[in-house]
Short mmCIF file of C-alpha atoms in Angstrom, two decimals:
data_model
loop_
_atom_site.label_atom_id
_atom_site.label_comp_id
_atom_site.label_asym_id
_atom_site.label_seq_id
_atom_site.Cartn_x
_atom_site.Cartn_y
_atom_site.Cartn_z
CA UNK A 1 0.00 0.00 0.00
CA UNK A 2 1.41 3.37 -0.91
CA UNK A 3 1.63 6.32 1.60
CA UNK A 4 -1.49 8.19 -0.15
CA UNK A 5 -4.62 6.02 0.66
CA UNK A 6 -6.59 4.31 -2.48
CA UNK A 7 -10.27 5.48 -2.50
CA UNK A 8 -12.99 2.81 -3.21
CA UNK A 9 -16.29 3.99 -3.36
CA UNK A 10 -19.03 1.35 -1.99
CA UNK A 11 -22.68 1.53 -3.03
CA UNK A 12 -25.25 -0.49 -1.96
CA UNK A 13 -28.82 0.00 -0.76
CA UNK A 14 -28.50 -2.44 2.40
CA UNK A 15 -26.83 -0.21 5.63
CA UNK A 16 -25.39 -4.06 6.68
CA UNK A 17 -23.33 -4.36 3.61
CA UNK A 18 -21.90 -1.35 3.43
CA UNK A 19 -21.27 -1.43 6.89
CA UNK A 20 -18.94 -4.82 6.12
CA UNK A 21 -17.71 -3.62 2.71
CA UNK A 22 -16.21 -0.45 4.15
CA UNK A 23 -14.98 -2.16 7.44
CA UNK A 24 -12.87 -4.44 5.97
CA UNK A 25 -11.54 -1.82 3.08
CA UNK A 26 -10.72 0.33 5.79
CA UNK A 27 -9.13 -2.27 7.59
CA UNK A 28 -6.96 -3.28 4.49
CA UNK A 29 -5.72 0.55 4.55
CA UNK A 30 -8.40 1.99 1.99
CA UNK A 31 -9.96 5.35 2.05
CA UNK A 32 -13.88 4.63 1.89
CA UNK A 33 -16.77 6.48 0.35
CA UNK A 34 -20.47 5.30 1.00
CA UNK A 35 -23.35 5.74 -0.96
CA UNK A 36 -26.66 4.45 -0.40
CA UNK A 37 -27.74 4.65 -4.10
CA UNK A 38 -27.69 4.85 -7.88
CA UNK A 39 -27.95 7.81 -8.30
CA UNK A 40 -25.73 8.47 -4.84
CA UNK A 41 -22.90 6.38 -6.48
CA UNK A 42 -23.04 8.74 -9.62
CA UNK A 43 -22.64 11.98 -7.57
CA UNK A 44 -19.98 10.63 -4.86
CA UNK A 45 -18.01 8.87 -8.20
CA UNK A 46 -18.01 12.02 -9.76
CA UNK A 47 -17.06 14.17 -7.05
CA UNK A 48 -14.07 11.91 -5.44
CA UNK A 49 -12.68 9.85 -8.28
CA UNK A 50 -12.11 6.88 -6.45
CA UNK A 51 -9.77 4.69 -7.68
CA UNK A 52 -12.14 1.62 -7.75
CA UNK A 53 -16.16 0.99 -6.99
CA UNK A 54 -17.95 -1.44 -5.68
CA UNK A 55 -21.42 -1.53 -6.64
CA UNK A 56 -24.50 -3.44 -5.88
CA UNK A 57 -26.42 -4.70 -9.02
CA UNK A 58 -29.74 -3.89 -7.32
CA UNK A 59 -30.08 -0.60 -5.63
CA UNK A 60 -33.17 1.77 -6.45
CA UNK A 61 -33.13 4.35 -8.83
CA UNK A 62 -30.15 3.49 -10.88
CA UNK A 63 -29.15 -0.12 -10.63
CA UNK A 64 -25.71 -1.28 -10.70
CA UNK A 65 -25.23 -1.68 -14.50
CA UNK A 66 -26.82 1.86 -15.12
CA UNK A 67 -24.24 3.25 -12.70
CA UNK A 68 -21.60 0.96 -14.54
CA UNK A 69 -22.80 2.40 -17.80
CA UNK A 70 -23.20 6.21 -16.74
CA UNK A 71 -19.70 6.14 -15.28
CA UNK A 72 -17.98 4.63 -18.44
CA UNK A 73 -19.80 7.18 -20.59
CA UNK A 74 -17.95 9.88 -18.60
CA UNK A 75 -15.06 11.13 -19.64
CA UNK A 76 -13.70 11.94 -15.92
CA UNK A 77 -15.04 8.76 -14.11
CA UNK A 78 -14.75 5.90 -17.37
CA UNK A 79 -11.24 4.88 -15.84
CA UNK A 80 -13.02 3.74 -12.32
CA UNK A 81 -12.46 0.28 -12.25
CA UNK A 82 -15.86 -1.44 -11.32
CA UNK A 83 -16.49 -4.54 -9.13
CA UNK A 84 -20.19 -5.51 -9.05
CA UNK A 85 -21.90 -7.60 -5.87
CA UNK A 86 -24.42 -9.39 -7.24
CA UNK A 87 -27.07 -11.72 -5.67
CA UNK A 88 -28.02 -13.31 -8.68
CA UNK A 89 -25.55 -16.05 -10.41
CA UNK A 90 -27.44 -16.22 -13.89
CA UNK A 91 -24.97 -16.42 -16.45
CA UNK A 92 -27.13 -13.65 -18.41
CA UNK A 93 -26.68 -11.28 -15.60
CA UNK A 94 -23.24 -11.72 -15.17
CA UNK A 95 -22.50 -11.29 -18.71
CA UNK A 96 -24.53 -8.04 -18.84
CA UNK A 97 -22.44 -6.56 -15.99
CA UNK A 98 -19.77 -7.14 -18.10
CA UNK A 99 -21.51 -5.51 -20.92
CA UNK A 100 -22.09 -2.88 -19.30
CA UNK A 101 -18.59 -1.98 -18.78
CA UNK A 102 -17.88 -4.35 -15.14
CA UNK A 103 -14.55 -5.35 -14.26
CA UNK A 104 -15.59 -8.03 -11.77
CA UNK A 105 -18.19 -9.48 -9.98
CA UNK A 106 -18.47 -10.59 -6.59
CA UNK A 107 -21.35 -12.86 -5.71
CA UNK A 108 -23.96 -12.79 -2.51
CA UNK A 109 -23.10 -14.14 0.66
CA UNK A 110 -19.76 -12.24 0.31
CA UNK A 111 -16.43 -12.75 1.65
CA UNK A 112 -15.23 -10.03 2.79
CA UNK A 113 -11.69 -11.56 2.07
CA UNK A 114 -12.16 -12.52 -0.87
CA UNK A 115 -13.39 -8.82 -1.76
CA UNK A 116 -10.22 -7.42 -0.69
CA UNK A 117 -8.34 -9.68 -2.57
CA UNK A 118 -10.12 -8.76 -5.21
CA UNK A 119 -10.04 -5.14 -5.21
CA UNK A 120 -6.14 -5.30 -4.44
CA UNK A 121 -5.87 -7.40 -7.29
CA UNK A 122 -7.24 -5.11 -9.88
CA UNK A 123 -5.55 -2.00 -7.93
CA UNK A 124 -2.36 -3.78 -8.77
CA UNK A 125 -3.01 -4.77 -12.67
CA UNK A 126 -4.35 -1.13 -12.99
CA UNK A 127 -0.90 0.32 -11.69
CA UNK A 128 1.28 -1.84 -13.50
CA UNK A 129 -0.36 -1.40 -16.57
CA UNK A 130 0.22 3.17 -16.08
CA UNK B 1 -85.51 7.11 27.54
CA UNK B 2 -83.28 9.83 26.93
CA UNK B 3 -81.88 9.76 29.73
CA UNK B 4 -80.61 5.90 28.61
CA UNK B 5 -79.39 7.35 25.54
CA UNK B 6 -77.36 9.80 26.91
CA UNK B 7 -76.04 7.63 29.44
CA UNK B 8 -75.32 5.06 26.13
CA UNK B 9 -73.59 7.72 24.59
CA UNK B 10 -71.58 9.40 27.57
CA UNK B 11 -70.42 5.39 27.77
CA UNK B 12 -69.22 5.54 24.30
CA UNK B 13 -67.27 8.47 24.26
CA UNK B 14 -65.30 7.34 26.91
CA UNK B 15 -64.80 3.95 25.74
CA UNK B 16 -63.93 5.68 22.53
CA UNK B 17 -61.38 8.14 24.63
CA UNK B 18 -59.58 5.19 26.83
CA UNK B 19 -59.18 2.99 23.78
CA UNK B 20 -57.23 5.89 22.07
CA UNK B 21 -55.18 6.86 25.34
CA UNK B 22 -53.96 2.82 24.80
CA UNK B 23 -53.29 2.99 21.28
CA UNK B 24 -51.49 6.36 21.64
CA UNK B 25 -49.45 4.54 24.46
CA UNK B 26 -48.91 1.65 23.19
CA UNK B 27 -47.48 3.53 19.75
CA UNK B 28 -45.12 5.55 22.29
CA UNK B 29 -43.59 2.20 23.99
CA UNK B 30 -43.20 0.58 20.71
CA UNK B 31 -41.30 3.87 19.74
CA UNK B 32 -39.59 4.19 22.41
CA UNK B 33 -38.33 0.58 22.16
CA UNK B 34 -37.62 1.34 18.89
CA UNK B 35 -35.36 4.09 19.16
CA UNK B 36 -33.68 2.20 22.40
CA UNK B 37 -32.66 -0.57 19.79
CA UNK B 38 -31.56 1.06 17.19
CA UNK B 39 -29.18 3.22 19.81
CA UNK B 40 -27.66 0.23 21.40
CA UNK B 41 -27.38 -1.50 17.64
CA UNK B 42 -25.37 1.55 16.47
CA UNK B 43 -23.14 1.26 20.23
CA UNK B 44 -22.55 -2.33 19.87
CA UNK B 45 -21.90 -2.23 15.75
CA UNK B 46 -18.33 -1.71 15.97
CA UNK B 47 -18.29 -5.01 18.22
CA UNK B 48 -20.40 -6.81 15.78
CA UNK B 49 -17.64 -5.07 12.87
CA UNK B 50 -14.78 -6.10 15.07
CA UNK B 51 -15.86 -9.60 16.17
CA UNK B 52 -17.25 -10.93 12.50
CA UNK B 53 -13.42 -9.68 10.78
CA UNK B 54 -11.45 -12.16 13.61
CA UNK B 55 -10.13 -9.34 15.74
CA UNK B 56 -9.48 -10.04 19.53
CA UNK B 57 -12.59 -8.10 21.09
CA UNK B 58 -13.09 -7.86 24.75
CA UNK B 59 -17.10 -8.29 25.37
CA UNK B 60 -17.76 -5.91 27.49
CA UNK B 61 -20.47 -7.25 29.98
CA UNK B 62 -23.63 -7.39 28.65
CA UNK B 63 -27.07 -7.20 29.60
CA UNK B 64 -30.06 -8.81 28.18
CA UNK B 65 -31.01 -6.25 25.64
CA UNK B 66 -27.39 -5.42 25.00
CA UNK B 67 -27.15 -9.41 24.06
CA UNK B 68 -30.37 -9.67 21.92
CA UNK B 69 -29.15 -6.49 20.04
CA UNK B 70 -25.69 -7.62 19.48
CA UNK B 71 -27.09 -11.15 18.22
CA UNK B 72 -29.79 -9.42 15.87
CA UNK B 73 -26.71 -7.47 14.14
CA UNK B 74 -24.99 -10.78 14.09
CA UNK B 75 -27.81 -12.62 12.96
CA UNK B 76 -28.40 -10.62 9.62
CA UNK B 77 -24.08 -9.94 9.12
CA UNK B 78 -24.51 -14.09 9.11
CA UNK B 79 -26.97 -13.71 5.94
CA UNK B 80 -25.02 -12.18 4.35
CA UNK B 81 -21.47 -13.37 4.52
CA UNK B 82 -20.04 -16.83 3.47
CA UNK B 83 -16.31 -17.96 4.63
CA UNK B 84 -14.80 -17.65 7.43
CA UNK B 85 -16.73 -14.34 9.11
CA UNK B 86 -19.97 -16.73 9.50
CA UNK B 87 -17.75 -19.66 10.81
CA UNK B 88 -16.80 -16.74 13.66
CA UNK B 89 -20.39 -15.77 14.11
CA UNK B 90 -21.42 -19.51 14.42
CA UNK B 91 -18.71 -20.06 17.02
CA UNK B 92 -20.21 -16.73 18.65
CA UNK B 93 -23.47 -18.27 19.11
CA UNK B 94 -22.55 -21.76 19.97
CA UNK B 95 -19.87 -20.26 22.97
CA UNK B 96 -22.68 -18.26 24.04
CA UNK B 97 -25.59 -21.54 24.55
CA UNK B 98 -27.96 -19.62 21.84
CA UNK B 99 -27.27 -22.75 19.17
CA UNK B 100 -28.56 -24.81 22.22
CA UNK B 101 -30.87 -22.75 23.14
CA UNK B 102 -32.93 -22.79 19.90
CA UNK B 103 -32.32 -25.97 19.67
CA UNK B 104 -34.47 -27.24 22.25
CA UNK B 105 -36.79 -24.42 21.69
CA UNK B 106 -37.29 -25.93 17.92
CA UNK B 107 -38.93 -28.78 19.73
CA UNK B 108 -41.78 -26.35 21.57
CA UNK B 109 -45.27 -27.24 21.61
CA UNK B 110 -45.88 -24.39 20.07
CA UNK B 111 -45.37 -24.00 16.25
CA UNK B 112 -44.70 -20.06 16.64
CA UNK B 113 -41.93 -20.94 18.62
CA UNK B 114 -40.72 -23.82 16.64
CA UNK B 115 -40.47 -21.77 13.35
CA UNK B 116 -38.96 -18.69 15.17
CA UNK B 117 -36.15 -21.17 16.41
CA UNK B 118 -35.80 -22.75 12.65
CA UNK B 119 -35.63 -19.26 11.43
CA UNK B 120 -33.10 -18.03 14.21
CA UNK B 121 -30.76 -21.14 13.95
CA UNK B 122 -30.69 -20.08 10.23
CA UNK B 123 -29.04 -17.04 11.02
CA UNK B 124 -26.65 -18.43 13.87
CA UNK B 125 -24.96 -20.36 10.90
CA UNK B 126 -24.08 -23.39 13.16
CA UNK B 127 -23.63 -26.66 10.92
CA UNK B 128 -24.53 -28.27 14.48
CA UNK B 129 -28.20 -27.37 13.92
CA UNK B 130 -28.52 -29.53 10.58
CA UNK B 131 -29.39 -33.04 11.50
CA UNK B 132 -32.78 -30.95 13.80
CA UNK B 133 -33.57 -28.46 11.06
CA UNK B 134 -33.91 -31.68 8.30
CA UNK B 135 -36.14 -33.40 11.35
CA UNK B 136 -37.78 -29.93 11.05
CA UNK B 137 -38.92 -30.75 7.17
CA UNK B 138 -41.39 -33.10 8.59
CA UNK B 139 -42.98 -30.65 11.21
CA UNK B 140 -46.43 -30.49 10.93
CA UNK B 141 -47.30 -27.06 10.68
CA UNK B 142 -46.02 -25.45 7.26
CA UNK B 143 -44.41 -22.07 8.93
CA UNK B 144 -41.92 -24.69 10.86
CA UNK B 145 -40.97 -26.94 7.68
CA UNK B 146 -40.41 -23.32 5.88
CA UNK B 147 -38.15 -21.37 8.13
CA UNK B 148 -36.12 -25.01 8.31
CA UNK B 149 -35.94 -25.19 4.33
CA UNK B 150 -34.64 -21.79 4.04
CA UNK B 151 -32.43 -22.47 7.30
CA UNK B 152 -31.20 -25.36 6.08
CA UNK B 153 -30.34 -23.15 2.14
CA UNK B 154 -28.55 -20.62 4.32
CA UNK B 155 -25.96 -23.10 6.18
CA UNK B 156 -25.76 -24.67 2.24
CA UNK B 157 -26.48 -27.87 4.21
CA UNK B 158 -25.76 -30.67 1.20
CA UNK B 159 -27.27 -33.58 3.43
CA UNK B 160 -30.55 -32.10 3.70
CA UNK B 161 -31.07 -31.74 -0.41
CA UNK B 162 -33.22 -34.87 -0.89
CA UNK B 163 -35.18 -34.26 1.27
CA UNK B 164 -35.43 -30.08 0.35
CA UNK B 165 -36.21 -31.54 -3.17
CA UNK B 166 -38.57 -34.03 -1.49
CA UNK B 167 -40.76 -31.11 -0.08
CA UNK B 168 -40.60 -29.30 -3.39
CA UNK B 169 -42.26 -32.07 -5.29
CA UNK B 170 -44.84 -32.46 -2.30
CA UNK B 171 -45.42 -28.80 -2.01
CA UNK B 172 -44.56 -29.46 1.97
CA UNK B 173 -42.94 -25.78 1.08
CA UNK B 174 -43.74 -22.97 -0.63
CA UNK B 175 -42.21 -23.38 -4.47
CA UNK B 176 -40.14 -20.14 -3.86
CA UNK B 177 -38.47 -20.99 -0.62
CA UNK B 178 -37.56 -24.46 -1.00
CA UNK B 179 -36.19 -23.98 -4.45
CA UNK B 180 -34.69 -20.91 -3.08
CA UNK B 181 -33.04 -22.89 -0.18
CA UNK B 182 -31.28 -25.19 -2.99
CA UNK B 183 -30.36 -22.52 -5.39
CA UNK B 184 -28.54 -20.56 -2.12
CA UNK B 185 -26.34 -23.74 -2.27
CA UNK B 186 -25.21 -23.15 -5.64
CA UNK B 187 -23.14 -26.03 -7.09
CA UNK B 188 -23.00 -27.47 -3.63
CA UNK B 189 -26.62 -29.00 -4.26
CA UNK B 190 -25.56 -30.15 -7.73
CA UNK B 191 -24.37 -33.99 -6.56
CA UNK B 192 -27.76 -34.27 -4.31
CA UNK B 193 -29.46 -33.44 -7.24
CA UNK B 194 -27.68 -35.36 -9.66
CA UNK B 195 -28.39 -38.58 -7.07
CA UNK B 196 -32.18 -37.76 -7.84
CA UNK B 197 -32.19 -38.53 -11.80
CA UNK B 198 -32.89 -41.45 -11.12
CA UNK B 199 -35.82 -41.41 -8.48
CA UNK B 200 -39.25 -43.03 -9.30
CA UNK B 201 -41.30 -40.25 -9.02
CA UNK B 202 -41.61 -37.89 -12.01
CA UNK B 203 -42.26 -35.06 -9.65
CA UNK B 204 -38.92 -35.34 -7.51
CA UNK B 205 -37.22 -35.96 -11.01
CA UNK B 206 -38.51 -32.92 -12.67
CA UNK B 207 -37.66 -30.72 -9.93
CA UNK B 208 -34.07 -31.73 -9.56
CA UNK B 209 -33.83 -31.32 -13.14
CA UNK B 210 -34.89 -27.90 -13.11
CA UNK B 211 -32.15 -27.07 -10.23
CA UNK B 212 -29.44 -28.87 -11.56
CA UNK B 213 -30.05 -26.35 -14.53
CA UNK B 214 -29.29 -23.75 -12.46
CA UNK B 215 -26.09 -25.70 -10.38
CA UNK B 216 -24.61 -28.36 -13.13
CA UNK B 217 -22.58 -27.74 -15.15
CA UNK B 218 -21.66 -29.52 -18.80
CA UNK B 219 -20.77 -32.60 -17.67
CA UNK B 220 -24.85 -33.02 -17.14
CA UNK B 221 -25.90 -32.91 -20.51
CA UNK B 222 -25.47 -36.70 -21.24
CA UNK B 223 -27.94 -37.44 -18.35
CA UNK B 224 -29.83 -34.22 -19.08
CA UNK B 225 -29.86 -35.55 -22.24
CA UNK B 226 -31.76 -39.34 -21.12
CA UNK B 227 -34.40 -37.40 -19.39
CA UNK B 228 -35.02 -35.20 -22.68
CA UNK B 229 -36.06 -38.54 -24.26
CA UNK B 230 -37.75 -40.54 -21.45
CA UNK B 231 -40.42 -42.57 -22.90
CA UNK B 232 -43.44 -40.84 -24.61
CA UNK B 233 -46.03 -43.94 -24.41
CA UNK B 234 -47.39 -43.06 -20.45
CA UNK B 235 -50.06 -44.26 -19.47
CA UNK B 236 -52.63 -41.18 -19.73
CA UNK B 237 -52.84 -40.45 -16.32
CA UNK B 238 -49.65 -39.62 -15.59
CA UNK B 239 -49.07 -38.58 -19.48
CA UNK B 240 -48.48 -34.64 -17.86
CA UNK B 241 -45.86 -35.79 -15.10
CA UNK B 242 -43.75 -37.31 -17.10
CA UNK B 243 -43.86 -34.53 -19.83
CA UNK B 244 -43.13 -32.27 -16.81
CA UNK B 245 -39.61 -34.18 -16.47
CA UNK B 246 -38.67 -33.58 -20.53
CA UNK B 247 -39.76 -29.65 -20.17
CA UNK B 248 -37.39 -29.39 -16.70
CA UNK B 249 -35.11 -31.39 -18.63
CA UNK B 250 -35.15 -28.98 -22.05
CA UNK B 251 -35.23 -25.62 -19.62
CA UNK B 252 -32.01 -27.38 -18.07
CA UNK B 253 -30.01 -28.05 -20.90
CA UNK B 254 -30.86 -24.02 -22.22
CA UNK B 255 -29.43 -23.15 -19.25
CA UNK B 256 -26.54 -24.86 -19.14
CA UNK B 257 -26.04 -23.88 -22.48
CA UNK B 258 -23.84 -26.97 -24.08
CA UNK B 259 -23.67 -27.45 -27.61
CA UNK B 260 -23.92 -31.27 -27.29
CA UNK B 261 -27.54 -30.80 -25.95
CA UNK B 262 -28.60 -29.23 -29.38
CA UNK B 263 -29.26 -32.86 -30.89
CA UNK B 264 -31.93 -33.76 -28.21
CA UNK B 265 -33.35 -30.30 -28.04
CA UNK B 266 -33.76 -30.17 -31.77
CA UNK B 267 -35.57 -33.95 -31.60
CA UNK B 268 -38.05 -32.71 -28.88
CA UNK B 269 -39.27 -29.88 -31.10
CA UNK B 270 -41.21 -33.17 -32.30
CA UNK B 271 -42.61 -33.91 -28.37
CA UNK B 272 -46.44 -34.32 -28.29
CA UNK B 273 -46.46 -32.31 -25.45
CA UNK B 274 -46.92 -28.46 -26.57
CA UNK B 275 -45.26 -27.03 -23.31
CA UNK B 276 -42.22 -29.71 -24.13
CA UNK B 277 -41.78 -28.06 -27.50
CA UNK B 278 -41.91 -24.37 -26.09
CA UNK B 279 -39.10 -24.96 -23.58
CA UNK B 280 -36.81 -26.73 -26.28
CA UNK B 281 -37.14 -23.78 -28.99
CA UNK B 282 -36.40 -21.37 -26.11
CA UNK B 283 -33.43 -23.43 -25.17
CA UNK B 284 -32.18 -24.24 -29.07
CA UNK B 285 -32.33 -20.02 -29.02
CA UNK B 286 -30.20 -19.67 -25.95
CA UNK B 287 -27.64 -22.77 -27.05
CA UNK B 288 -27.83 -20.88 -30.75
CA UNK B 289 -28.45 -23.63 -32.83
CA UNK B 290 -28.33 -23.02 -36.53
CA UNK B 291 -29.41 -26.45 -37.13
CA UNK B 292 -32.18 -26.06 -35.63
CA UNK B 293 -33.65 -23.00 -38.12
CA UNK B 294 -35.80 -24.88 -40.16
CA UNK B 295 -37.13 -26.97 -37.63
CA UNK B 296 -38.17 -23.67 -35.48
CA UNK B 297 -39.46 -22.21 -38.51
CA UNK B 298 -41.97 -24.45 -39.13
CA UNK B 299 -42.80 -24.79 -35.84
CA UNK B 300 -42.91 -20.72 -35.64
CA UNK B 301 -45.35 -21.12 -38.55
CA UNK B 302 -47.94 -24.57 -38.17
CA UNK B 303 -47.71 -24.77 -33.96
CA UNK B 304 -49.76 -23.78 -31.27
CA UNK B 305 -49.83 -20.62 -29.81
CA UNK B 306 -46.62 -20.79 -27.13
CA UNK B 307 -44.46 -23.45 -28.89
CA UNK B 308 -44.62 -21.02 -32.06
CA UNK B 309 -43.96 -17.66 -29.71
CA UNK B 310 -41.27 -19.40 -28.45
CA UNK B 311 -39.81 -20.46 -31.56
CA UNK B 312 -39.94 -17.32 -33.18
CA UNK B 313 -37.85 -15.76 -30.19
CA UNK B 314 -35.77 -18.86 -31.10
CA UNK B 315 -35.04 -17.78 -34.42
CA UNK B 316 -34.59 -13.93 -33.69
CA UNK B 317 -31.89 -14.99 -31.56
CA UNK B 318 -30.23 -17.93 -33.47
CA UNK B 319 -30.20 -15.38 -36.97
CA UNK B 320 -31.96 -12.53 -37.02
CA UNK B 321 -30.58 -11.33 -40.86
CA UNK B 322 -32.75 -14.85 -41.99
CA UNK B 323 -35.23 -14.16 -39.42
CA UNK B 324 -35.92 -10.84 -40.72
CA UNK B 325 -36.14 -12.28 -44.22
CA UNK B 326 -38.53 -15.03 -43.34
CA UNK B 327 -40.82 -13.14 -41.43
CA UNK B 328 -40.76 -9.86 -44.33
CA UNK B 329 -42.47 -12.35 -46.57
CA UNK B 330 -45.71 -12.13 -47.44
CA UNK B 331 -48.04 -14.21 -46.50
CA UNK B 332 -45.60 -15.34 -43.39
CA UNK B 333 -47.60 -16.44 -40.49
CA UNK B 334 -47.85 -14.08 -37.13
CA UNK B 335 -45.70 -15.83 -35.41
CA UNK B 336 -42.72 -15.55 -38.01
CA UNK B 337 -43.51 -12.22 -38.35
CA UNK B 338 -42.88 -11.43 -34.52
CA UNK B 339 -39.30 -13.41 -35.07
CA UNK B 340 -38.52 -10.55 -37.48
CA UNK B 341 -39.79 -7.91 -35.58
CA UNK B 342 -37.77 -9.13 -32.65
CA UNK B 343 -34.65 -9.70 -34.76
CA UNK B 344 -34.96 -5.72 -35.97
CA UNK B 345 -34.47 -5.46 -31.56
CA UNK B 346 -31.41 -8.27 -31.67
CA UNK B 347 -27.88 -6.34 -31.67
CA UNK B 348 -25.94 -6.09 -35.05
#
């Protein structure tokens, strides 16, 4: 971990989960930003430029592969790498996260290990690849 | 006389008054209770945080509403984690004498109480409470065998999916819940179900059929495949049961999506059972069989009304550029028509 904290926004609609998510981010040394929404993930994403999100597929308003898709089509935020918690395990909905522009997807129950390995892991690829 | 009426009256409006005074309090306790749990839920979170990611955490001393608050936020972290933070909030529980706790209470008199404790030992995510929540499947009252099925889906207990897919076929449990329960297990269920293939009633059959479309894999298909083709000449009685088990086993083999199912999807477009037809074209479109085209046209054109609705979804999906074509013809039957409408929707 570097001396300047990686941001990972978190979205999701239940307070429980994003109560784990950021505990164990913040744990692993990340700096974490909440939202409780689409259209919350879409403002915070915007406004902090996190280096990674983590989105729930379904959160009112904007679900997680309209946020996927509204982020990519912006200029400032289509870099945000994107790792989407999904309760469903249909093939078809995985595939359209990745459609939609997902890096990843991380299935309900959760591991909260597994999660971190899994954001660390695509922090990593992104910085060797700049 | 009047007097009486009054008097009838005057009794009313206080009757009227007291009963409000009760709701009014009774509203204020259950607020004030409220409020009291949600503040010691938001003190004892950071315990619950702590405890749940393996750190050392001193318990502080806690009373009886501390406890039930701390276990509620435990309960519903345990939903929703897999690994090892529900193997620490198990441990929590069983340490504490709430696994054995619920356990006996799952053996009440009362069915309230024994589907509470089913539900709760759900949540407590002890393995230890397996063996009593499959015992639970047999309960007599219908809220107890519930909360056990989707107990026994949350603690992905393998042992118990016989029996789970036992209840399905019965309807012992709601459709949603039991096949919920076995779908929460993911590929865990997968050799349970693949044990039931061979079981002599249609019903069980169909139903594990249907899962293991969700929780195979390819390797199914050959057995997937034997089901697909299971002998048409039933006696007429159970003609629809058996039918039931080619449909599950046509939805499967869609799902699962392996090329080498094409061969027996594309014979069962010939099934004398309409509903067998419809989930074969739907699953020749999701495999994307060009073999298949002519087959589903014709059945998109001559069948009845959902084997042809499904084959002309079929065929929008498998090629929409010939879709389009067949369907623009004139004289083309509804049915082909909608394939080329729906291929104009299909991406380029």
């Amino acid at each position: 971990m570097s001396d300047d904290p990686r941001t990972v926004l978190v979205a999701d609609d239940d307070e429980d989960i994003l109560q784990l998510v950021a505990f164990r981010l913040e744990r692993a040394g990340y700096t974490v930003v909440t939202a409780a929404d689409g259209q919350q993930a879409v403002a915070a994403a915007r406004e902090h430029l996190p280096d990674l999100a983590v989105l729930d597929v379904m959160m009112p308003g904007l679900n997680g592969y309209e946020v996927t898709r509204q982020l990519r089509a912006d200029a400032a935020t289509a870099h945000i790498p994107i790792i989407l918690l999904t309760a469903r395990v249909q093939e078809a909905d995985v595939s359209r996260g990745f459609e939609a522009g997902a890096d990843d997807y991380l299935r309900k129950p959760f591991s909260p290990a597994e999660l971190r390995s899994r954001v660390q892991a695509i922090l990593a690829r992104r910085s060797s690849v700049r | 006389m009047i007097e009486l009426l009054q008097l009838f009256g005057a009794a009313l409006s206080v009757l009227a008054l007291a009963t409000m005074f009760v709701l009014v309090g009774r509203r204020v306790a259950l607020s004030r209770r409220e409020r009291r749990r949600a503040r010691l839920e938001a003190e004892l979170r950071p315990v619950a945080l702590a405890l749940v990611d393996g750190e050392e955490v001193d318990l502080p001393r806690l009373g009886t509403a501390e406890a039930r608050a701390l276990a509620a936020i435990l309960g519903r972290y345990a939903r929703k984690l897999r690994g090892e933070p529900r193997e620490r909030i198990a441990t929590f529980f069983e340490e504490r004498g709430d696994v054995q706790r619920e356990l006996r209470r799952v053996r009440s008199r009362r069915s309230a109480q024994r589907a509470a404790a089913a539900f709760a030992l759900g949540d407590m995510g002890s393995d230890s409470a397996i063996e009593a929540l499959i015992g639970a499947l047999d309960d007599r009252a219908r809220d107890v065998r519930s909360a056990a099925a989707r107990s026994l889906g949350m603690l992905e207990a393998e042992a118990a999916v016989p029996r789970l897919v036992g209840s399905l076929a019965e309807h012992e449990v709601p459709r949603a819940i039991a096949g919920g329960a076995l779908l929460a297990m993911g590929s865990r269920a997968a050799p349970g179900l693949r044990s039931l293939l061979d079981a002599d009633e249609p019903a069980v059959r169909a139903n594990a059929i249907e899962l293991l479309g969700f929780t195979g894999d390819a390797s199914d298909a050959d057995r997937l495949d034997a089901a697909l083709r299971e002998d048409h000449a039933i006696a007429a009685s159970r003609w629809r049961e058996f039918a039931e088990v080619r449909a599950a086993a046509a939805r499967a083999q869609g799902r699962i999506g392996t090329r080498r199912a094409a061969g027996g999807l594309r014979a069962a477009l010939n099934d004398p059972a309409p509903f067998v037809r419809t989930a074969a074209a739907h699953a020749l479109g999701r495999i994307g069989d060009r073999d298949a085209f002519d087959a589903l046209a014709r059945q998109a054109g001559d069948d009845l009304y959902d084997p042809a609705q499904a084959a002309a979804q079929a065929l929008a999906a498998i090629d929409p550029v010939r879709a389009m074509r067949l369907g623009g013809d004139e004289g083309a039957s509804p049915h082909l028509a909608e394939a080329a409408a729906l291929a104009e929707l299909e991406p380029a």
